[in-house]
């Protein structure tokens, strides 16, 4: 018997060359191969008659060879072999391209065929069917044939053969779902499922196998989240007994909204419990999450702990640094900034101060979480725009310091089912109120004919002393695409349209320090127009910006548009968002028009999710979710709910038991979360 961890090269027919092709599909071991699931099936189990064949619909049928196959040489590299077959209903001409084997079809003998007739000619014809003798093992006919994801050079038959061998020489992956749960939810045992997914006897069996494997993935994932939650709930941390926020509130230039106060209260309660807080704050763009973070940081510091605030981009980290140090320094809080683009020397210096406890609140990018940052007494970790931080990163954070409190903030309103999946280990607070006086951003959808008017509008805003964002879907022009590219568009605007205005450019391919330079210059009012890609999407705050033009708006997801639009309307002046598009697809236009009328981020997110499915919704790299092999977040959410319940029941009943199943489950959870981290950033 072979082991699951053995390389696939132990299989017949897989040498170094084939192995390289399999490697492109991320298949290295027998286990990878067995977990390479079909993306669909062809049902070749039903036998058709020739007269019932429909053009272009492949089908399986049994027929007798009516003459001796004849091959004619058409030209160099093209041989045609022709033969006629028949059943009791009709005759059919078969043509094979460059397939001398077909000459071996025997006159008077019956075979099973699988192929599609083409209706192009008078009378039926079929090109390149596959066939097998009546007494052969069904491989390409009379069975449900799995269709695998492939790569160039690797055929479905190659994969099929390899998988079949793998299943024959080693056991299926271990069972991780206890029998009781399998029975309750009607779930196949692992062994059966892994075999049936590759070699189902009929479509019903394939479906059963699929159901089990989807259930399994969600079960593992939610069990992992439950275990994390449980482990954290068992942890102890110092009780914060100084929960007086008066000095902090007294320093604010405005009164907090009811929602902000409510959420801050929930946080205060968490901090007084003596177990680490795990809270997600969801709030639409502009709902004032930063103040909630600041309040939490204030409490940590007044209780003699350090706080860390992680932002997804340097720009955002700097912005938080600027606004929070202004706010908190007068209260005696020492604030520091640590980002990846600082010089190594400055980083070292800053880390020394963090380690010595000379800084109370440290703001930074991912650099903050790297292992070389040691805190003297870390009590609170805040992750801003959290959907970019995965489960694994969350758990890595908790490992820092003495079980710090965790506060994550997300501006992407996430539909409940999905939130459960992503944040199953967190409590959720919602900031459902915008600060007073916040005006809606009037949004319009226009075509290219409006260009002169758009330009005039931009000029008017600039002349009023306000600033303008122009967002493009691409950085550079690419062949064959007429998308507005930021680099070229910035040049055009500066040279040809607004020679007298200051046009700046910002895109993701610029160096971190350059990006920061441009962004902070814009924030200081040193440019009138900022042409940018979606790098400005996240959290940047320039209250003086009152107009955003989004070019080729149909290229963006609705949630993304919503985030972008949230960059204007942050100050006292009336703000506008103009979407341009060349796209005339009625659905697209309807979608964008609906967006113009809605300002509710939750509604927009729901719509977006419905339209695109969660993979695109977050962008595969952003979700921090594992790449599920079988489960789809779009269509399998019902199974998710069930699996979640099952995993919770099980963890409660016997999560800490020492059964082989429990051990296998824990191992699998580790692998899944590792894969989640592998897909990040
Ligand atoms: P987001 O939730 O998108 O992170 P921010 O925290 O950046 O929102 O807040 C957006 C703007 O609103 C900032 O300029 C902030 O100073 C301001 N703000 C926050 N809370 C209030 C409030 N209660 N009243 C007035 N302005 C506020
Ligand atoms: Mg924010």
XYZ file of C-alpha atoms and ligand atoms in Angstrom:
709
model
C 0.000 0.000 0.000
C 1.226 3.490 -0.786
C 0.745 6.510 1.451
C -1.219 9.665 0.684
C 1.925 11.709 1.103
C 3.825 9.696 -1.547
C 4.718 11.590 -4.718
C 2.605 10.911 -7.776
C 5.712 9.721 -9.616
C 5.246 6.321 -7.960
C 2.303 5.813 -10.311
C 2.705 4.095 -13.669
C 2.888 6.526 -16.540
C 3.936 9.515 -14.455
C 7.561 10.416 -15.055
C 9.286 13.747 -14.471
C 7.682 15.370 -17.533
C 4.110 14.445 -16.567
C 4.834 15.304 -12.953
C 5.717 18.835 -14.039
C 2.363 19.179 -15.747
C 0.560 17.898 -12.661
C 2.570 20.345 -10.581
C 0.972 23.153 -12.537
C -2.326 22.005 -11.110
C -0.722 21.996 -7.649
C -0.722 18.215 -7.622
C 2.381 16.703 -6.072
C 1.223 13.856 -3.849
C -1.326 11.080 -4.122
C -3.476 13.060 -1.729
C -3.388 16.117 -3.994
C -4.457 13.878 -6.827
C -7.321 12.335 -4.890
C -8.392 15.818 -3.844
C -8.327 17.046 -7.425
C -12.076 16.908 -7.861
C -13.915 16.838 -11.186
C -15.457 20.126 -12.210
C -18.348 18.263 -13.761
C -19.508 14.982 -15.248
C -20.634 13.607 -18.566
C -23.403 11.125 -18.100
C -22.612 8.387 -20.599
C -24.661 5.751 -18.830
C -27.800 6.074 -20.882
C -27.879 4.312 -24.248
C -29.473 6.199 -27.130
C -30.534 4.943 -30.547
C -28.982 6.455 -33.651
C -32.247 7.906 -34.867
C -32.763 9.688 -31.563
C -29.386 11.469 -31.615
C -29.656 15.253 -31.481
C -27.145 17.435 -33.296
C -24.267 18.556 -31.070
C -25.557 16.642 -28.041
C -23.046 13.930 -27.204
C -24.565 10.556 -26.386
C -23.659 6.919 -25.964
C -25.061 4.265 -28.321
C -24.473 0.695 -29.430
C -24.007 0.012 -33.124
C -22.668 -2.513 -35.637
C -19.890 -1.751 -38.124
C -21.385 -2.011 -41.638
C -18.290 -1.910 -43.821
C -14.512 -2.063 -43.708
C -13.003 1.271 -42.562
C -11.204 3.129 -45.365
C -8.488 5.716 -44.819
C -7.723 8.369 -47.388
C -4.716 10.606 -47.299
C -6.020 14.147 -47.868
C -2.783 16.060 -47.546
C 0.347 16.064 -45.448
C -0.752 15.676 -41.844
C -4.366 14.887 -42.607
C -5.728 11.358 -42.918
C -9.441 10.635 -42.787
C -10.775 7.231 -41.820
C -14.403 6.635 -42.735
C -16.705 3.851 -41.672
C -20.451 3.297 -41.529
C -22.288 1.932 -38.480
C -25.950 1.127 -37.840
C -28.405 0.025 -35.190
C -32.005 -1.084 -35.661
C -33.109 2.521 -36.155
C -30.661 4.125 -38.593
C -27.290 4.243 -40.258
C -24.559 6.704 -39.366
C -21.299 7.714 -41.084
C -18.315 8.104 -38.802
C -15.209 10.103 -39.665
C -11.922 9.902 -37.752
C -9.152 12.476 -38.165
C -5.619 11.071 -38.087
C -6.677 8.033 -36.128
C -5.290 4.864 -37.712
C -6.631 2.851 -34.773
C -10.099 3.320 -36.193
C -9.067 1.049 -39.057
C -9.272 -1.777 -36.545
C -13.055 -1.444 -36.220
C -14.291 -4.811 -37.495
C -16.927 -5.229 -40.140
C -19.937 -7.012 -38.637
C -18.927 -6.433 -35.029
C -20.789 -4.327 -32.424
C -19.264 -1.569 -30.287
C -20.304 1.114 -27.833
C -19.730 4.616 -29.176
C -19.861 8.049 -27.593
C -19.984 11.228 -29.615
C -22.173 13.957 -31.070
C -23.691 14.052 -34.542
C -23.283 17.177 -36.550
C -26.328 18.377 -38.403
C -24.388 20.387 -40.951
C -24.785 17.921 -43.770
C -27.690 16.171 -45.279
C -27.818 12.927 -43.402
C -26.061 12.386 -40.126
C -22.359 12.358 -39.645
C -20.248 11.969 -36.544
C -16.640 13.029 -36.124
C -14.104 11.373 -33.809
C -16.397 9.400 -31.508
C -14.753 7.288 -28.821
C -15.644 3.607 -28.792
C -15.156 0.393 -26.829
C -15.834 -3.270 -27.516
C -18.848 -4.861 -25.838
C -16.756 -6.923 -23.436
C -14.340 -4.155 -22.379
C -14.257 -2.384 -19.004
C -16.236 0.858 -19.328
C -13.710 3.694 -19.467
C -14.980 6.174 -22.006
C -18.470 4.786 -22.678
C -21.356 3.445 -20.508
C -20.291 5.365 -17.434
C -20.391 8.708 -15.698
C -17.191 10.320 -16.869
C -15.592 12.883 -14.569
C -14.358 16.022 -16.290
C -11.279 17.425 -14.565
C -9.701 20.848 -14.473
C -6.727 20.476 -16.812
C -3.634 22.230 -17.997
C -2.037 22.319 -21.455
C -0.409 18.976 -22.230
C -2.478 17.030 -19.731
C -5.597 15.316 -21.021
C -8.675 14.323 -19.102
C -7.716 10.704 -19.791
C -4.276 11.283 -18.212
C -5.829 12.609 -15.032
C -8.492 9.935 -15.007
C -5.924 7.186 -15.253
C -3.730 8.689 -12.565
C -6.617 9.172 -10.150
C -7.858 5.631 -10.725
C -4.427 4.256 -9.904
C -4.077 6.466 -6.849
C -7.403 5.250 -5.475
C -6.277 1.669 -6.056
C -2.897 1.936 -4.332
C -3.735 3.985 -1.254
C -6.518 4.635 1.227
C -8.746 7.666 0.896
C -8.058 10.565 3.276
C -9.014 9.781 6.852
C -12.518 10.110 8.168
C -12.942 13.308 10.151
C -16.701 13.458 10.519
C -17.948 11.295 13.386
C -20.464 8.597 12.548
C -23.218 10.154 14.645
C -23.039 13.355 12.627
C -22.837 11.528 9.312
C -25.982 9.644 10.191
C -27.849 12.672 11.405
C -27.123 14.687 8.283
C -27.143 11.843 5.758
C -23.484 12.201 4.855
C -21.430 9.491 3.103
C -18.356 8.062 4.865
C -15.038 9.512 3.624
C -13.864 6.355 1.861
C -17.065 6.062 -0.177
C -17.173 9.768 -0.966
C -13.618 10.001 -2.265
C -14.149 6.996 -4.495
C -17.564 8.039 -5.706
C -16.529 11.575 -6.566
C -14.078 10.139 -9.106
C -15.848 6.963 -10.127
C -19.551 7.375 -9.562
C -21.845 4.618 -10.774
C -24.485 7.172 -11.633
C -25.139 10.868 -11.305
C -26.987 10.395 -8.029
C -23.878 8.903 -6.492
C -21.743 11.751 -7.789
C -24.154 14.180 -6.153
C -23.997 12.303 -2.841
C -20.221 12.402 -2.917
C -20.219 16.077 -3.722
C -22.592 16.791 -0.881
C -20.303 15.019 1.556
C -17.180 16.812 0.370
C -18.787 20.247 0.507
C -20.109 19.469 3.955
C -16.656 18.307 4.967
C -14.941 21.510 3.886
C -17.387 23.719 5.716
C -17.300 21.405 8.713
C -13.530 21.656 8.950
C -13.556 25.405 8.503
C -16.237 26.128 11.041
C -14.801 23.646 13.504
C -11.548 25.563 13.171
C -13.247 28.860 13.911
C -15.123 27.334 16.850
C -11.910 25.951 18.287
C -10.259 29.345 17.985
C -13.189 30.964 19.670
C -13.157 28.386 22.421
C -9.431 28.680 22.965
C -9.697 32.437 23.259
C -12.673 32.245 25.589
C -10.581 30.127 27.926
C -7.756 32.635 27.946
C -7.461 35.111 30.758
C -6.193 38.646 30.556
C -6.059 41.544 32.991
C -9.404 43.121 33.822
C -9.453 46.774 32.759
C -10.903 48.571 35.731
C -10.420 52.142 34.588
C -13.201 52.494 32.073
C -13.617 56.250 32.312
C -13.805 57.813 28.858
C -14.594 61.374 29.915
C -11.149 62.853 29.204
C -11.188 61.264 25.756
C -14.690 62.414 24.916
C -13.855 65.889 26.138
C -11.051 66.141 23.580
C -13.147 65.329 20.540
C -14.013 68.118 18.117
C -17.523 66.667 17.757
C -20.089 64.636 19.626
C -20.102 60.923 18.915
C -23.119 59.456 17.217
C -25.486 57.196 19.101
C -24.124 54.226 17.179
C -20.530 55.106 18.026
C -21.414 55.431 21.712
C -23.278 52.124 21.681
C -20.409 50.248 20.070
C -17.851 51.873 22.359
C -19.988 50.732 25.285
C -19.928 47.154 24.007
C -16.171 47.393 23.770
C -15.921 48.797 27.274
C -17.897 45.886 28.573
C -15.625 43.430 26.734
C -12.519 45.049 28.188
C -13.793 44.765 31.717
C -14.379 41.014 31.536
C -10.922 39.565 31.976
C -11.162 37.491 28.792
C -9.803 38.744 25.492
C -12.255 40.709 23.374
C -12.901 39.452 19.830
C -15.055 41.990 18.157
C -15.828 42.972 14.608
C -17.138 46.481 13.995
C -18.986 46.768 10.739
C -19.804 50.223 9.562
C -20.394 51.839 6.248
C -17.781 54.215 4.845
C -17.732 57.396 6.855
C -19.590 55.967 9.838
C -16.665 56.942 12.050
C -14.917 53.686 12.836
C -11.639 55.419 13.556
C -13.101 57.115 16.626
C -14.279 53.771 17.931
C -10.753 52.473 17.473
C -9.353 55.526 19.206
C -11.657 55.045 22.177
C -10.586 51.432 22.502
C -6.914 52.406 22.256
C -7.450 55.095 24.877
C -8.896 52.535 27.281
C -6.048 50.096 26.706
C -3.464 52.791 27.374
C -5.151 54.191 30.473
C -5.123 50.625 31.752
C -1.358 50.505 31.260
C -1.261 48.461 28.072
C 0.005 49.105 24.578
C -2.283 49.153 21.581
C -1.485 48.364 17.953
C -3.506 49.541 14.963
C -2.943 47.744 11.667
C -4.014 49.286 8.390
C -3.974 47.563 5.005
C -1.990 50.294 3.231
C 0.788 52.677 4.153
C -1.292 55.633 3.093
C -3.999 54.693 5.489
C -1.546 53.942 8.282
C -0.050 57.401 7.885
C -3.410 59.021 7.829
C -4.461 57.274 11.023
C -1.149 58.269 12.536
C -1.671 61.920 11.679
C -5.220 62.145 12.951
C -4.823 59.943 16.017
C -1.616 61.499 17.249
C -3.227 64.913 16.982
C -6.132 63.636 19.046
C -4.330 61.484 21.595
C -0.997 63.194 22.205
C -2.635 65.950 24.295
C -4.008 63.158 26.478
C -0.471 62.002 27.196
C -0.558 59.037 24.830
C 2.654 58.379 22.910
C 1.829 57.399 19.329
C 4.277 55.816 16.839
C 4.182 54.827 13.171
C 5.788 51.682 11.762
C 5.550 50.912 8.053
C 7.361 48.667 5.625
C 8.933 51.508 3.670
C 10.772 53.044 6.627
C 14.543 52.675 6.583
C 15.795 49.605 8.415
C 17.514 51.889 10.905
C 14.343 53.784 11.724
C 12.422 50.568 11.959
C 14.918 49.178 14.418
C 14.790 52.344 16.481
C 11.025 52.278 16.559
C 10.931 48.607 17.463
C 13.295 49.301 20.332
C 10.968 51.954 21.647
C 8.002 49.588 21.292
C 9.849 46.868 23.144
C 10.906 49.278 25.870
C 7.318 50.380 26.363
C 8.096 53.951 25.296
C 5.214 54.000 22.846
C 1.603 53.462 23.846
C -0.124 53.229 20.500
C 1.665 51.933 17.422
C 0.091 52.367 14.018
C 1.359 50.455 11.009
C 0.896 48.072 8.141
C 1.459 44.331 8.169
C 4.998 45.051 9.321
C 3.432 45.392 12.737
C 2.559 41.744 12.920
C 5.889 40.369 11.794
C 7.684 38.431 14.424
C 10.474 40.918 14.891
C 8.125 43.398 16.496
C 8.060 42.728 20.201
C 5.784 44.680 22.473
C 6.522 45.249 26.108
C 2.898 44.945 27.120
C 0.513 44.592 24.198
C -3.090 44.705 25.348
C -5.116 45.564 22.254
C -4.805 44.894 18.554
C -6.998 46.776 16.109
C -7.193 45.682 12.469
C -8.699 48.277 10.150
C -10.493 47.265 6.943
C -10.335 43.782 8.268
C -11.413 41.705 5.311
C -7.854 41.866 4.103
C -6.659 40.111 7.205
C -7.248 36.400 7.191
C -8.155 33.954 9.882
C -4.585 32.865 10.271
C -3.339 36.387 10.724
C -5.984 36.874 13.344
C -4.810 33.877 15.282
C -1.177 34.909 14.845
C -2.018 38.194 16.464
C -3.640 36.589 19.429
C -0.423 34.722 19.973
C 1.375 38.026 20.492
C 1.635 39.462 23.955
C -0.534 38.058 26.670
C -3.709 37.252 24.748
C -4.428 40.810 23.600
C -7.899 42.110 22.928
C -8.797 42.086 19.257
C -10.926 44.663 17.490
C -11.433 44.364 13.760
C -13.122 46.976 11.645
C -14.670 46.419 8.264
C -16.251 48.866 5.884
C -17.524 46.175 3.575
C -20.998 45.376 4.768
C -21.107 41.634 4.621
C -24.311 39.668 4.281
C -24.990 37.697 7.396
C -24.344 34.170 6.160
C -21.010 35.137 4.795
C -20.093 37.134 7.869
C -20.749 34.009 9.907
C -18.325 32.102 7.783
C -15.608 34.703 7.760
C -15.933 35.867 11.316
C -17.426 32.830 13.004
C -14.970 33.417 15.817
C -15.977 37.024 16.458
C -18.720 39.075 18.083
C -20.231 41.626 15.750
C -21.098 45.286 16.343
C -22.740 47.440 13.727
C -22.267 51.188 13.253
C -25.539 51.903 11.541
C -25.584 55.674 11.733
C -23.627 58.348 9.932
C -22.362 61.479 11.732
C -24.845 64.343 11.488
C -24.679 66.765 8.610
C -23.212 64.136 6.351
C -24.732 64.740 2.962
C -25.515 62.177 0.373
C -23.187 62.228 -2.581
C -25.252 62.936 -5.681
C -24.335 60.307 -8.228
C -24.844 60.359 -11.999
C -24.223 57.937 -14.811
C -23.144 59.516 -18.117
C -21.797 58.531 -21.519
C -18.836 59.885 -23.442
C -20.911 62.681 -24.967
C -20.850 64.336 -21.559
C -17.060 64.720 -21.601
C -17.036 68.515 -22.104
C -19.531 68.914 -19.292
C -17.535 66.635 -16.992
C -14.416 68.675 -17.660
C -16.259 71.909 -16.997
C -17.572 70.445 -13.758
C -14.068 69.435 -12.673
C -12.844 72.949 -13.406
C -15.677 74.503 -11.438
C -14.857 72.435 -8.355
C -11.169 73.267 -8.654
C -11.933 76.968 -9.002
C -14.014 76.793 -5.839
C -10.871 75.567 -4.081
C -12.086 71.986 -3.821
C -10.342 68.849 -5.015
C -11.262 66.152 -7.460
C -10.579 62.439 -7.733
C -10.533 60.795 -11.140
C -10.521 57.009 -10.838
C -9.385 54.775 -13.718
C -9.754 51.004 -13.977
C -6.181 50.356 -15.157
C -2.677 51.657 -14.611
C -1.357 51.504 -18.156
C -2.900 51.077 -21.549
C -3.049 47.495 -22.626
C -3.448 46.263 -26.171
C -6.911 45.963 -27.467
C -8.525 47.479 -24.402
C -9.986 50.917 -24.531
C -10.068 51.274 -20.765
C -8.958 54.557 -19.329
C -5.485 54.034 -17.970
C -4.433 56.227 -15.075
C -0.959 57.062 -16.351
C -2.025 58.223 -19.816
C -5.176 59.848 -18.605
C -3.282 61.916 -16.042
C -0.982 63.158 -18.824
C -3.884 63.990 -21.090
C -5.702 65.886 -18.371
C -2.604 67.801 -17.340
C -1.315 68.658 -20.820
C -4.391 68.952 -22.954
C -7.325 69.706 -20.689
C -6.207 71.431 -17.495
C -2.747 72.887 -18.145
C -3.424 75.459 -15.443
C -4.474 72.974 -12.741
C -2.253 70.705 -10.699
C -2.878 67.084 -11.745
C -1.295 64.307 -9.671
C -1.093 60.570 -10.304
C -1.429 57.670 -7.892
C -1.432 53.970 -8.681
C -0.627 50.673 -7.059
C 2.535 50.014 -9.029
C 4.239 53.031 -7.491
C 6.644 52.544 -4.600
C 5.149 52.832 -1.130
C 7.029 56.034 -0.330
C 6.038 57.637 -3.651
C 2.410 56.723 -3.101
C 2.515 58.245 0.344
C 4.151 61.363 -1.000
C 1.463 61.885 -3.617
C -1.363 61.098 -1.240
C -0.218 63.324 1.560
C 0.460 66.148 -0.904
C -3.095 65.776 -2.158
C -4.415 65.702 1.396
C -2.547 68.974 2.044
C -4.197 70.546 -0.977
C -1.062 70.569 -3.121
C -2.886 69.100 -6.114
C -6.295 69.888 -7.578
C -6.968 66.678 -9.443
C -5.801 63.249 -8.356
C -5.917 60.628 -11.083
C -5.781 57.262 -9.391
C -6.549 53.587 -9.552
C -8.426 51.849 -6.774
C -5.520 52.314 -4.359
C -7.524 55.195 -2.948
C -10.396 52.865 -2.267
C -9.531 52.129 1.298
C -10.223 54.685 3.955
C -8.353 57.737 2.679
C -9.792 60.927 4.136
C -9.565 64.258 2.285
C -12.593 66.287 3.377
C -11.830 69.005 0.802
C -12.447 66.580 -2.071
C -15.948 67.158 -3.428
C -16.008 65.456 -6.806
C -15.165 61.977 -7.930
C -15.219 60.927 -11.560
C -15.079 57.166 -12.049
C -14.065 56.238 -15.587
C -15.392 53.011 -17.109
C -17.426 52.467 -13.986
C -18.814 49.206 -15.341
C -15.397 47.674 -14.691
C -15.841 47.955 -10.944
C -17.971 45.943 -8.573
C -20.789 47.799 -6.863
C -19.232 47.459 -3.423
C -16.024 48.814 -4.801
C -17.839 51.767 -6.339
C -19.459 52.362 -2.989
C -16.091 52.370 -1.238
C -14.699 54.743 -3.838
C -17.640 57.090 -3.582
C -17.126 57.179 0.169
C -13.951 59.195 -0.446
C -16.003 62.306 -1.213
C -18.743 63.927 0.822
C -16.546 63.910 3.917
C -16.474 67.631 4.465
C -18.994 70.432 4.674
C -19.340 70.982 0.921
C -21.870 69.340 -1.349
C -20.227 66.448 -3.171
C -20.787 64.575 -6.414
C -19.835 61.311 -8.042
C -19.913 60.919 -11.822
C -19.762 57.464 -13.343
C -18.791 57.188 -16.991
C -19.283 54.125 -19.152
C -19.172 53.007 -22.766
C -21.020 49.865 -21.888
C -24.548 49.686 -23.282
C -25.487 46.301 -21.937
C -28.956 46.926 -20.442
C -28.173 44.910 -17.296
C -24.992 46.827 -16.684
C -26.683 50.156 -17.213
C -29.534 49.149 -14.903
C -27.063 48.055 -12.245
C -25.157 51.349 -12.385
C -28.356 53.379 -12.414
C -29.534 51.534 -9.313
C -26.220 52.370 -7.698
C -26.745 56.085 -8.444
C -29.964 55.975 -6.433
C -28.712 53.985 -3.411
C -26.434 55.040 -0.606
C -27.041 52.071 1.682
C -23.853 50.013 1.702
C -25.632 46.894 2.945
C -28.131 46.946 0.107
C -25.380 47.500 -2.404
C -23.380 44.623 -0.978
C -26.355 42.270 -1.168
C -26.926 43.202 -4.767
C -23.256 42.805 -5.568
C -23.063 39.437 -3.925
C -26.087 38.227 -5.814
C -24.587 39.384 -9.062
C -21.024 38.218 -8.764
C -20.735 35.614 -6.057
C -18.459 36.030 -3.051
C -15.239 35.086 -4.787
C -15.335 38.190 -6.920
C -17.152 40.110 -4.274
C -14.093 40.274 -2.092
C -11.554 39.550 -4.745
C -10.052 36.137 -4.207
C -6.992 37.498 -2.504
C -8.798 39.783 -0.176
C -11.212 37.554 1.589
C -8.706 35.764 3.757
C -10.883 32.725 3.245
C -9.349 29.407 2.302
C -9.572 28.351 -1.301
C -12.291 25.768 -0.907
C -11.772 22.868 -3.288
C -15.339 21.798 -3.624
C -17.585 24.208 -1.807
C -18.848 27.318 -3.507
C -19.723 30.297 -1.380
C -22.293 31.260 -3.932
C -24.445 28.189 -4.180
C -23.643 26.135 -1.096
C -24.479 28.551 1.679
C -27.306 26.313 2.913
C -24.891 23.478 3.466
C -22.658 25.935 5.264
C -25.311 26.698 7.833
C -25.878 23.010 8.491
C -22.178 22.178 8.685
C -21.661 25.045 11.052
C -24.291 23.736 13.397
C -22.878 20.231 13.150
C -19.355 21.366 13.915
C -20.476 23.399 16.909
C -22.442 20.484 18.323
C -19.481 18.273 17.894
C -16.941 20.656 19.405
C -19.181 21.127 22.412
C -19.675 17.403 22.854
C -16.160 16.178 22.252
C -13.898 18.881 20.823
C -11.087 18.081 23.234
C -11.274 14.303 22.901
C -8.358 12.180 21.762
C -10.075 10.028 19.161
C -8.242 9.509 15.874
C -11.070 11.424 14.193
C -10.537 14.427 16.426
C -6.801 14.351 15.824
C -7.336 14.068 12.075
C -9.792 16.942 12.180
C -7.330 19.161 14.009
C -4.650 18.349 11.476
C -7.006 19.146 8.626
C -7.967 22.468 10.196
C -4.311 23.425 10.349
C -3.834 22.603 6.673
C -6.909 24.524 5.626
C -5.899 27.658 7.510
C -2.397 27.399 6.087
C -3.898 27.339 2.641
C -5.971 30.384 3.557
C -2.845 32.240 4.466
C -1.123 31.076 1.318
C -3.732 32.866 -0.765
C -3.255 36.151 1.033
C -1.346 39.122 -0.379
P -14.775 55.213 8.475
O -15.847 54.540 9.249
O -15.034 55.199 7.029
O -13.407 54.744 8.854
P -13.790 57.658 9.601
O -13.502 57.130 10.938
O -12.651 57.863 8.674
O -14.885 56.757 8.904
O -14.626 58.989 9.770
C -14.989 59.769 8.657
C -14.966 61.245 9.006
O -15.998 61.547 9.921
C -13.683 61.671 9.633
O -13.303 62.910 9.104
C -14.047 61.799 11.111
O -13.257 62.751 11.753
C -15.477 62.216 11.046
N -16.289 61.816 12.194
C -16.237 60.653 12.862
N -17.155 60.609 13.845
C -17.822 61.775 13.785
C -18.897 62.346 14.548
N -19.473 61.689 15.547
N -19.322 63.573 14.203
C -18.761 64.240 13.198
N -17.747 63.782 12.448
C -17.269 62.550 12.737
Mg -11.756 53.865 8.114
